[in-house]
Amino acid sequence: MLSGFKNFYSKSVDFIKQAESSFSSKGQSAAVPTITPEKTHPGYYLVERYERTWGEVAENSAALASKVSAEDANVKKFSDRCSEIQANWSSLQGELGALDGTLKFVAAVRADMESMCAELKVLDEALDGHIQAKEERDMYKWKASIEHNTMQFEAGRQADLGQMEKNLKAEKLRQEKLKKADEDRILREIEAPERREAAL
């Protein structure tokens, strides 16, 4: 659309310049016919009207050429402004195209992140299950170890008590034997003089 306007503008400028050149050559270079007929001559009033009309045409041509020059400058400014707008629009279209690509890329990244989050959630739940199972196994092993150690301690304590009881019984029996041996010795010492007296 803008290229068509530029072609129309170029043709208009060329036409205006040709007209301006034509009017300028006719209004300035070409001298207005100066006929000084007598009033009695045939066509006097026609010639007079022609000269007056020709003078007005020359003045109007000069004024028109001035206006055309001014409008030419305005059209040039308008054309430059259109070119600038076209450049801005092209840049905006490029940016919008890039923005569309960026939005698609962001959407793809978001989809990937949602997929990763879903996978991480599954892994997290699986990890929680493994951790819970390991804690339960460790707790079972700890309880089993405590029970085993308790049973070993109880068995050892019972064995120690049994051995202590045997030792106490043996010591008591030894003490009783020693006590009886002392009593027998004392009794023999007491009975020995009596025996000796009885023997005399």
Coordinates of C-alpha atoms in Angstrom, one line a residue:
M1 CA 0.0 0.0 0.0
L2 CA 2.8 2.4 0.9
S3 CA 4.7 1.6 -2.2
G4 CA 1.6 2.5 -4.3
F5 CA 1.3 5.8 -2.6
K6 CA 5.0 6.5 -3.2
N7 CA 4.5 5.8 -6.9
F8 CA 1.5 8.1 -7.0
Y9 CA 3.4 10.7 -5.1
S10 CA 6.4 10.5 -7.5
K11 CA 4.1 10.9 -10.5
S12 CA 2.3 13.8 -8.9
V13 CA 5.6 15.6 -8.1
D14 CA 6.7 15.1 -11.7
F15 CA 3.5 16.4 -13.1
I16 CA 3.5 19.4 -10.7
K17 CA 7.1 20.2 -11.7
Q18 CA 6.2 20.0 -15.3
A19 CA 3.2 22.3 -14.8
E20 CA 5.3 24.6 -12.7
S21 CA 8.0 24.8 -15.4
S22 CA 5.3 25.3 -18.1
F23 CA 3.6 28.0 -16.1
S24 CA 6.8 29.6 -15.2
S25 CA 8.1 29.7 -18.8
K26 CA 4.8 31.1 -19.9
G27 CA 4.3 33.5 -17.1
Q28 CA 7.8 34.8 -16.8
S29 CA 9.9 34.0 -19.8
A30 CA 7.3 34.4 -22.4
A31 CA 6.2 38.0 -22.7
V32 CA 2.5 38.8 -22.7
P33 CA 1.5 40.0 -26.1
T34 CA 1.3 43.7 -26.3
I35 CA -1.1 44.7 -29.0
T36 CA -2.1 48.3 -29.1
P37 CA -5.0 48.3 -31.5
E38 CA -7.2 51.2 -32.1
K39 CA -10.6 51.1 -30.6
T40 CA -11.9 51.4 -34.1
H41 CA -10.0 48.3 -35.2
P42 CA -12.1 45.2 -35.5
G43 CA -11.7 42.8 -32.5
Y44 CA -10.3 45.6 -30.2
Y45 CA -12.4 44.6 -27.2
L46 CA -11.6 40.9 -27.8
V47 CA -7.9 41.6 -27.8
E48 CA -8.2 43.7 -24.7
R49 CA -10.1 41.0 -22.9
Y50 CA -7.5 38.4 -24.1
E51 CA -4.6 40.5 -22.7
R52 CA -6.4 41.0 -19.4
T53 CA -7.2 37.3 -19.2
W54 CA -3.6 36.4 -20.1
G55 CA -2.3 38.6 -17.3
E56 CA -4.6 36.9 -14.8
V57 CA -3.5 33.5 -16.0
A58 CA 0.2 34.4 -15.6
E59 CA -0.4 35.7 -12.0
N60 CA -2.5 32.7 -11.2
S61 CA 0.2 30.4 -12.6
A62 CA 2.9 32.0 -10.4
A63 CA 0.6 31.8 -7.3
L64 CA -0.2 28.2 -8.2
A65 CA 3.5 27.4 -8.6
S66 CA 4.2 28.8 -5.2
K67 CA 1.4 26.8 -3.6
V68 CA 2.5 23.7 -5.4
S69 CA 6.0 24.1 -4.0
A70 CA 4.6 24.5 -0.5
E71 CA 2.4 21.5 -1.0
D72 CA 5.3 19.5 -2.4
A73 CA 7.2 20.1 0.9
N74 CA 4.2 19.0 2.9
V75 CA 3.8 15.9 0.8
K76 CA 7.5 15.2 1.2
K77 CA 7.1 15.5 5.0
F78 CA 4.0 13.3 4.9
S79 CA 5.9 10.7 2.8
D80 CA 8.8 10.7 5.2
R81 CA 6.4 10.3 8.1
C82 CA 4.7 7.4 6.3
S83 CA 8.1 5.8 5.8
E84 CA 8.9 6.2 9.5
I85 CA 5.5 4.7 10.4
Q86 CA 6.1 1.8 8.1
A87 CA 9.6 1.2 9.6
N88 CA 8.1 1.3 13.1
W89 CA 5.3 -1.0 12.0
S90 CA 7.8 -3.5 10.5
S91 CA 9.8 -3.3 13.8
L92 CA 6.6 -3.8 15.8
Q93 CA 5.7 -6.8 13.7
G94 CA 9.1 -8.3 14.2
E95 CA 8.8 -7.7 18.0
L96 CA 5.3 -9.3 18.0
G97 CA 6.7 -12.3 16.1
A98 CA 9.5 -12.6 18.6
L99 CA 7.0 -12.2 21.5
D100 CA 4.9 -15.0 20.1
G101 CA 7.9 -17.2 19.9
T102 CA 8.9 -16.2 23.5
L103 CA 5.4 -17.0 24.7
K104 CA 5.5 -20.4 23.1
F105 CA 8.9 -21.1 24.6
V106 CA 7.6 -20.0 28.1
A107 CA 4.6 -22.3 27.7
A108 CA 6.9 -25.2 26.7
V109 CA 9.2 -24.5 29.7
R110 CA 6.2 -24.3 32.0
A111 CA 4.9 -27.7 30.7
D112 CA 8.4 -29.2 31.2
M113 CA 8.5 -27.8 34.8
E114 CA 5.0 -29.2 35.6
S115 CA 6.1 -32.6 34.2
M116 CA 9.3 -32.4 36.3
C117 CA 7.3 -31.4 39.4
A118 CA 5.0 -34.4 38.9
E119 CA 8.0 -36.7 38.5
L120 CA 9.6 -35.2 41.6
K121 CA 6.3 -35.7 43.6
V122 CA 6.3 -39.4 42.6
L123 CA 10.0 -39.8 43.5
D124 CA 9.4 -38.0 46.8
E125 CA 6.5 -40.3 47.7
A126 CA 8.6 -43.3 46.8
L127 CA 11.5 -42.0 48.9
D128 CA 9.2 -41.4 51.8
G129 CA 8.0 -45.0 51.5
H130 CA 11.6 -46.3 51.4
I131 CA 12.6 -44.2 54.4
Q132 CA 9.5 -45.4 56.4
A133 CA 10.2 -49.0 55.5
K134 CA 13.9 -48.6 56.5
E135 CA 12.9 -47.0 59.8
E136 CA 10.5 -49.8 60.5
R137 CA 13.3 -52.4 59.7
D138 CA 15.8 -50.5 61.9
M139 CA 13.2 -50.3 64.7
Y140 CA 12.5 -54.1 64.4
K141 CA 16.2 -54.9 64.4
W142 CA 16.7 -52.6 67.5
K143 CA 13.9 -54.2 69.4
A144 CA 15.1 -57.7 68.5
S145 CA 18.6 -56.7 69.6
I146 CA 17.3 -55.3 72.9
E147 CA 15.3 -58.4 73.5
H148 CA 18.3 -60.6 72.6
N149 CA 20.6 -58.6 74.9
T150 CA 17.9 -58.7 77.7
M151 CA 17.6 -62.4 77.4
Q152 CA 21.4 -62.9 77.4
F153 CA 21.6 -60.6 80.4
E154 CA 18.9 -62.5 82.2
A155 CA 20.4 -65.8 81.4
G156 CA 23.8 -64.6 82.6
R157 CA 22.3 -63.2 85.7
Q158 CA 20.5 -66.4 86.4
A159 CA 23.7 -68.3 85.8
D160 CA 25.6 -66.0 88.2
L161 CA 22.9 -66.3 90.8
G162 CA 23.0 -70.1 90.5
Q163 CA 26.8 -70.1 90.8
M164 CA 26.6 -67.7 93.8
E165 CA 24.0 -69.9 95.4
K166 CA 26.2 -72.9 94.9
N167 CA 29.2 -71.0 96.3
L168 CA 27.2 -69.9 99.3
K169 CA 26.1 -73.4 100.0
A170 CA 29.6 -74.7 99.6
E171 CA 30.9 -72.0 101.9
K172 CA 28.2 -72.7 104.4
L173 CA 29.0 -76.4 104.4
R174 CA 32.7 -75.7 104.8
Q175 CA 31.9 -73.3 107.7
E176 CA 29.7 -76.0 109.3
K177 CA 32.5 -78.5 108.8
L178 CA 35.0 -76.2 110.4
K179 CA 32.7 -75.4 113.2
K180 CA 32.0 -79.1 113.9
A181 CA 35.8 -79.8 113.7
D182 CA 36.4 -77.0 116.3
E183 CA 33.7 -78.3 118.5
D184 CA 35.1 -81.8 118.2
R185 CA 38.6 -80.6 119.0
I186 CA 37.3 -78.6 122.0
L187 CA 35.3 -81.6 123.2
R188 CA 38.3 -83.8 122.9
E189 CA 40.4 -81.3 124.8
I190 CA 37.8 -81.2 127.5
E191 CA 37.4 -85.0 127.6
A192 CA 41.2 -85.7 127.5
P193 CA 41.9 -84.9 131.2
E194 CA 38.9 -86.9 132.3
R195 CA 40.2 -89.8 130.3
R196 CA 43.6 -89.5 131.7
E197 CA 42.1 -89.4 135.3
A198 CA 40.0 -92.4 134.5
A199 CA 43.1 -94.3 133.2
L200 CA 45.0 -93.6 136.5

